Coordinates of C-alpha atoms in Angstrom, one line a residue:
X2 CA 151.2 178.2 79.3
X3 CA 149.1 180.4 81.1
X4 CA 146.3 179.6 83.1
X5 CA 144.5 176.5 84.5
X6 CA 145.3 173.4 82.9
X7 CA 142.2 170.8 82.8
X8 CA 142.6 168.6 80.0
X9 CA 143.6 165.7 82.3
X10 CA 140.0 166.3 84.2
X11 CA 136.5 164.4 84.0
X12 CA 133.9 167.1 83.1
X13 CA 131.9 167.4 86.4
X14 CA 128.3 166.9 86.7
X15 CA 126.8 167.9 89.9
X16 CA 124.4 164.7 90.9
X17 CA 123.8 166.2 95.0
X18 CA 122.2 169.3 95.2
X19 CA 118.9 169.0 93.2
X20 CA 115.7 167.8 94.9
X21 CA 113.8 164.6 94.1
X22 CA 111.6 164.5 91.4
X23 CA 108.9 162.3 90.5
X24 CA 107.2 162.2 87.5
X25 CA 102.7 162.9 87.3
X26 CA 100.5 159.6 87.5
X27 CA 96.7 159.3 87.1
X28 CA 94.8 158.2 90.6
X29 CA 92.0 155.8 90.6
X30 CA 89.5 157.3 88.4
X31 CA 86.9 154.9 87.9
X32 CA 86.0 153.3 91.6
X33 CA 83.5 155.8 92.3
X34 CA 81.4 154.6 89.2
X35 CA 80.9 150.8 91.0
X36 CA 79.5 149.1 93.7
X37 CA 81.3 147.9 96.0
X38 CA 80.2 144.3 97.9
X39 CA 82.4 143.5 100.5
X40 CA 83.3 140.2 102.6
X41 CA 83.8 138.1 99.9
X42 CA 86.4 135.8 101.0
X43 CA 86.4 133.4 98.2
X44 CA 83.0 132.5 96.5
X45 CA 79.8 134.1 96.8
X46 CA 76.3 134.4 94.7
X47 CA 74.7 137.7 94.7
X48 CA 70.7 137.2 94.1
X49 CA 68.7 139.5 91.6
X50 CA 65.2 139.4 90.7
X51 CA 63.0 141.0 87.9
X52 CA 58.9 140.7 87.8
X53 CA 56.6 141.2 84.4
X54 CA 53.3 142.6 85.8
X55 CA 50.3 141.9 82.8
X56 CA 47.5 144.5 82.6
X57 CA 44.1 143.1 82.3
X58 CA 41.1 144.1 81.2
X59 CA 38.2 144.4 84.6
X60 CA 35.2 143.6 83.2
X61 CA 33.7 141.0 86.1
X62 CA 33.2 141.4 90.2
X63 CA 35.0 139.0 91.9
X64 CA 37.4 137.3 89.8
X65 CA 40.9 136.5 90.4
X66 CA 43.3 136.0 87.5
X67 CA 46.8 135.6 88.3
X68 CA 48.8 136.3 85.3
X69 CA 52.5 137.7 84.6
X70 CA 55.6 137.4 86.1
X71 CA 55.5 138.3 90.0
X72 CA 59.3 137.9 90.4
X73 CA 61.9 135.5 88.9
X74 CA 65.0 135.4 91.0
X75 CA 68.7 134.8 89.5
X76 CA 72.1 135.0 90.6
X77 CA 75.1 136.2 89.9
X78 CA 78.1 134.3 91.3
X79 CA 81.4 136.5 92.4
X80 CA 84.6 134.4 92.8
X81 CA 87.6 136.9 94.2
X82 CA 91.3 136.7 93.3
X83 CA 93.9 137.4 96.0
X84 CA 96.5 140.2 94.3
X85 CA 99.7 141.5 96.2
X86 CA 102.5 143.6 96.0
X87 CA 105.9 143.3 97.7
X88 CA 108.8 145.0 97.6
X89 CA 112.1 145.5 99.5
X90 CA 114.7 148.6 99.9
X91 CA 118.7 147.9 100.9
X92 CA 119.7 151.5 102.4
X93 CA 123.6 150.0 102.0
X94 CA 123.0 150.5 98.2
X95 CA 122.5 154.2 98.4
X96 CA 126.1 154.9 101.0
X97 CA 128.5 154.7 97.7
X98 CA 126.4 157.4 95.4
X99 CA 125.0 161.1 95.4
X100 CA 122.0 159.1 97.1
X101 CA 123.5 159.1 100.5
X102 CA 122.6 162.6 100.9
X103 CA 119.8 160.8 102.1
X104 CA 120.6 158.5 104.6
X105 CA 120.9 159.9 108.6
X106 CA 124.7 159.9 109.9
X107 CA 125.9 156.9 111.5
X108 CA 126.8 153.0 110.6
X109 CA 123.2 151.4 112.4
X110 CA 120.6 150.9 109.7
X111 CA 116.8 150.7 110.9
X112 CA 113.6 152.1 109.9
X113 CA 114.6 156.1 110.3
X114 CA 117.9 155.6 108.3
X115 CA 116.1 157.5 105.1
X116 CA 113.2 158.8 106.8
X117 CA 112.7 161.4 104.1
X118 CA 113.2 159.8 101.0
X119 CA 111.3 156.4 102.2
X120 CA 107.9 159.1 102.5
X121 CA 108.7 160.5 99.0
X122 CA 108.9 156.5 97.4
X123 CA 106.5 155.1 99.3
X124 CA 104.0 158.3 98.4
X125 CA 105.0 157.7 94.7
X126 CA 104.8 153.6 95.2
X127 CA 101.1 154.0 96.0
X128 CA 100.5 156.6 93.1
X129 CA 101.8 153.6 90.9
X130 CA 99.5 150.9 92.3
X131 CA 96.7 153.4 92.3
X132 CA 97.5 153.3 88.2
X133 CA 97.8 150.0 87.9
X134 CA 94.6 149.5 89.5
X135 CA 93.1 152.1 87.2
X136 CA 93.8 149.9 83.8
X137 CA 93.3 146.2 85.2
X138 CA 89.8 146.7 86.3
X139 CA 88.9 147.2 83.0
X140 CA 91.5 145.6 81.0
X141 CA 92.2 142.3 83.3
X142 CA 92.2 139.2 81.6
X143 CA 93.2 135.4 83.4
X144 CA 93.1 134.3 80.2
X145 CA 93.6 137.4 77.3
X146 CA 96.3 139.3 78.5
X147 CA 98.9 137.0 80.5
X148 CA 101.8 138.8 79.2
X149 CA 101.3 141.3 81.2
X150 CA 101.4 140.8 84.9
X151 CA 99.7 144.1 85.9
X152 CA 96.7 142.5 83.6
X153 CA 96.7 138.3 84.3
X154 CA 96.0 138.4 88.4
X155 CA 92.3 138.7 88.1
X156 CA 89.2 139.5 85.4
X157 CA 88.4 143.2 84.9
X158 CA 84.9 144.4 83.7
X159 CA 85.6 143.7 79.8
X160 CA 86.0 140.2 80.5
X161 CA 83.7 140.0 83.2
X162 CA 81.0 141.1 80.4
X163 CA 82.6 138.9 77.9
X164 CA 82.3 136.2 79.8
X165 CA 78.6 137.0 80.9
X166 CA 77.9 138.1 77.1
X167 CA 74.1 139.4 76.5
X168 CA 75.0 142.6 76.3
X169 CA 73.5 145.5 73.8
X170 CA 76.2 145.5 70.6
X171 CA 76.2 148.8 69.8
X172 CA 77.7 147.8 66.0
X173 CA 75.0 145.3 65.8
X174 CA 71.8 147.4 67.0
X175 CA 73.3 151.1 64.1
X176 CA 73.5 148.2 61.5
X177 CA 77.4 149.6 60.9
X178 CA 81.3 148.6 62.1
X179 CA 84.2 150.7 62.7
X180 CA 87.8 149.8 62.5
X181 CA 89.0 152.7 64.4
X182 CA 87.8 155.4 66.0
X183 CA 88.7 159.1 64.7
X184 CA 87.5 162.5 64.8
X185 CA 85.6 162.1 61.6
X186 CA 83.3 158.7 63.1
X187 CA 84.0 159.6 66.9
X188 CA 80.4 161.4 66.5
X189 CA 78.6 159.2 65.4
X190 CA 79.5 156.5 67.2
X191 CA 78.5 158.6 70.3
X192 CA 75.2 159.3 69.1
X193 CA 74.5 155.8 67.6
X194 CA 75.7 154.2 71.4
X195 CA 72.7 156.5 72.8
X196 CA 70.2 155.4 70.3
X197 CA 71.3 151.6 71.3
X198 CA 71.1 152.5 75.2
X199 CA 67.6 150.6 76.1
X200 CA 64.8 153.2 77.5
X201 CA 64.3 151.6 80.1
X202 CA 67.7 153.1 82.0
X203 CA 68.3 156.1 79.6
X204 CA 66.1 158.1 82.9
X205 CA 68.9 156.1 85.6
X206 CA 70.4 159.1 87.1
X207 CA 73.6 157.0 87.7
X208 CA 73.4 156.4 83.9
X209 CA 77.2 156.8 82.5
X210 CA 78.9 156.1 79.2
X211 CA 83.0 155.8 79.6
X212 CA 85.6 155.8 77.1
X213 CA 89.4 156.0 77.6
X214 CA 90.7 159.3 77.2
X215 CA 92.5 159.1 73.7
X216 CA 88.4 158.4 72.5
X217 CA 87.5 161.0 74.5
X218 CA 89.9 163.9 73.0
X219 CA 88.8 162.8 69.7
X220 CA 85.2 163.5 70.4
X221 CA 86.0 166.7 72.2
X222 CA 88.3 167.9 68.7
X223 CA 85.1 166.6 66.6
X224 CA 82.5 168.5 68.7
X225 CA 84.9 171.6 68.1
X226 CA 85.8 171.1 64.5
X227 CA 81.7 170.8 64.0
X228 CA 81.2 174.2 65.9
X229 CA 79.8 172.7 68.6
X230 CA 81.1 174.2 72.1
X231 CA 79.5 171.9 74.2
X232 CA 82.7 170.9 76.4
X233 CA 82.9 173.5 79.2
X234 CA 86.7 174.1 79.9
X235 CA 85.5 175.8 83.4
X236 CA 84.8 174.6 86.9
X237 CA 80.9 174.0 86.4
X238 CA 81.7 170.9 84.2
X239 CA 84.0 168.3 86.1
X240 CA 87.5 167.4 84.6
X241 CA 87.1 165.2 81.8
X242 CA 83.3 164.8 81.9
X243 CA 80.7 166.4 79.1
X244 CA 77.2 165.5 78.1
X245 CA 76.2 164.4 74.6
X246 CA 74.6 167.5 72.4
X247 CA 70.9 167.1 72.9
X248 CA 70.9 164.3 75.8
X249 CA 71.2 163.6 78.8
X250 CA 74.2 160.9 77.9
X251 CA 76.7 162.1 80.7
X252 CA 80.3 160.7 79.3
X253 CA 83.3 160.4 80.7
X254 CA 87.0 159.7 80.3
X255 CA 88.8 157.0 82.5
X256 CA 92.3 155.9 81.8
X257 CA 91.5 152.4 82.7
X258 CA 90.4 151.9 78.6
X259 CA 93.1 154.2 77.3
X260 CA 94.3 152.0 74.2
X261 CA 97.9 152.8 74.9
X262 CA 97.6 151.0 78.6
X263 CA 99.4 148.5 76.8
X264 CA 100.5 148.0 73.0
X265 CA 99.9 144.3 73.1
X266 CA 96.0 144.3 74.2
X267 CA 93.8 142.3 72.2
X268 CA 91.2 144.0 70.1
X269 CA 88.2 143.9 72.6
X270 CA 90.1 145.5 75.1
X271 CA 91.2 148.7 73.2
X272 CA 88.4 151.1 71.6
X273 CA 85.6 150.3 73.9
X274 CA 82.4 152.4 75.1
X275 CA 80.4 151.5 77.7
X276 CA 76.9 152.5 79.1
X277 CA 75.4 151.3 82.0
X278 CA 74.7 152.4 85.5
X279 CA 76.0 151.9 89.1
X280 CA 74.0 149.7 90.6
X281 CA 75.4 147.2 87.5
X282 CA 78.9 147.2 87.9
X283 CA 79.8 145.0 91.0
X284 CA 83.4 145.1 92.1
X285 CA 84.0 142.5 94.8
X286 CA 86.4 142.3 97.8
X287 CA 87.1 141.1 100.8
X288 CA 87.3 144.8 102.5
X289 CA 87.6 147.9 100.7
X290 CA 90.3 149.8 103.3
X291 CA 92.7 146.1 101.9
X292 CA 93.5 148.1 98.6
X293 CA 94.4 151.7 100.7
X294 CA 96.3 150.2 103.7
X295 CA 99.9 148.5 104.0
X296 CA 102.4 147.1 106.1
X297 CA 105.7 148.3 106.4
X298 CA 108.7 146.9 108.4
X299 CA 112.3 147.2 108.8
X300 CA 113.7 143.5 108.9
X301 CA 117.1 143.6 111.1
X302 CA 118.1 140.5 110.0
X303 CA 117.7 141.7 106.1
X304 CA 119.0 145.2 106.6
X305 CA 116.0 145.9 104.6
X306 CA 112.9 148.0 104.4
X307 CA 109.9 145.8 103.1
X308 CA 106.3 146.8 101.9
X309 CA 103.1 144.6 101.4
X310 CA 100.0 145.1 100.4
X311 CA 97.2 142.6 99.2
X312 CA 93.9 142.4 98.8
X313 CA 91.1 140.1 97.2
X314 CA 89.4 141.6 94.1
X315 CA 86.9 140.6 91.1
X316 CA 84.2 142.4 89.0
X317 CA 80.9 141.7 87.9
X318 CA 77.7 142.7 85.8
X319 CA 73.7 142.8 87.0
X320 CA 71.7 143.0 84.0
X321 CA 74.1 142.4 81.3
X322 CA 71.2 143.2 78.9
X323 CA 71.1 146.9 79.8
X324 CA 74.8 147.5 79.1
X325 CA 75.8 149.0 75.7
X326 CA 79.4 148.3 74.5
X327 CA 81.1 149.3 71.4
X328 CA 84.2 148.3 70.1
X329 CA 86.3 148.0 67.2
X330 CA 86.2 145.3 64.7

């Protein structure tokens, strides 16, 4: 026959020529909204005090009449959790595929055997802590959510303020309950979480209400469907932020309470709002440069690359009273 005969031939896929790809992950979006108390190695209380001044009526000359509250002082008490991760890299397992395109010539094995493609993991590695960091300061749980182990290693703000409890119920103070949020309540619920934010902190100019961003994209669609243009798709607004119509309510998204972190999440930990401000949310650690440094080493007697990093980490709440949560019944 004329020709090339094939039939006796695997198809061929070419698996060595294209370049590394790594697929988009969300930073840490919600760190900058805490405070941050460092040097807590294990255990430590965290005072707080509030006074009650009274006015009186001055009627007399030369009377003294101590009355009110001239300061009551509390604590809160911040117990850390040591988290870690470790992980290890056998450069032999990449010499019998397409992948030793990226290993250096030569038999010896030590730290610059895959110089290249050790950046590129390691820069991706981080990206995937920084994510898991993201949802489990929200959505940690001890005790709620063991079957995950992203979410068991410590208690994230929702359980913090479960725990803590004496917080505004944003169901409890509209007189109404949801059992999901969608484009046709999203609204609502909004405007019903700033009537229940107390007065005394709607002025706070760290005031800020979050949401995860599937809650978010439904208030942004409702906003739109109602003819109300009031998300700014330009640089003046940041990414993923917008102000309630009519108030000074600044919300925004963080992927920490996306719903979809995990399909198995108890109820309280999907659907939730949250208003507060800064100076409320604690977040405590040992050190903050812990959770953005490492060590890596090349163990000769492994043949392996290793990477650790740990840190200590809990959160906390001042003034329970003044947060406003919603969430879905």
């Amino acid at each position: 026959m004329a020709g090339f005969t094939t039939s006796s031939l695997s198809s061929y896929t070419v698996e060595d020529q294209a370049e590394l790809r790594e697929k988009a992950i969300y930073g840490p979006v919600s760190m900058p909204l805490f405070t941050v108390v460092e040097g807590i190695k294990y255990s430590e209380k965290l005072p707080y005090f509030t006074t009650a001044p009274a006015m009186q009526a001055d009627t007399t000359c030369a009377t003294q009449n101590v009355s009110g509250d001239g300061g009551t002082f509390a604590q809160i008490t911040l117990t850390v959790d040591g988290v870690k991760y470790e992980d290890g890299w056998c450069f032999k397992d990449l010499e019998s595929k397409f992948t030793k395109k990226y290993l250096r010539k030569g038999a010896k094995l030590d730290e610059g055997s895959a110089t290249e493609l050790m950046n590129t993991l390691i820069n991706n590695y981080y990206g995937e802590i920084a994510k898991i960091h993201e949802y489990a300061i929200w959505q940690a749980s001890k005790t709620q959510n063991t079957f995950n182990t992203n979410l068991k290693q410590f208690n994230g703000f929702i359980q913090s303020l479960e725990t803590v409890g004496g917080y505004v119920n944003q169901q409890t103070v509209a007189g109404t309950s949801y059992t999901s949020i969608t484009t046709a309540n999203v609204l609502t619920i909004f405007q019903n979480q700033w009537l229940a934010t107390p007065a005394d902190i709607k002025s706070n100019d760290n005031l800020i209400t979050v949401c995860g961003d599937d809650t978010f994209d439904k208030l942004v669609i409702a906003l739109t469907n109602a003819n109300l243009y009031h998300y700014n798709t330009n640089n003046s607004t940041p990414v993923r932020e917008m102000m309630l119509p009519g108030t000074n309510m600044k919300i925004k998204a963080v992927p920490g309470l996306n719903s979809d972190n995990d399909s198995r999440l108890p109820a309280a930990f999907k659907n939730r709002i949250l208003t507060f401000y800064k100076e409320q949310a604690v977040v405590g650690t040992d050190m903050v440069s812990d959770m953005e440094s490492d060590m890596t080493w090349y163990e000769k007697k492994d043949d392996k690359f290793y990477l650790r990093s740990r840190y200590k980490l809990t959160t906390g709440w001042f003034f329970p009273s003044q947060v406003v949560s919603f969430a879905t019944v």
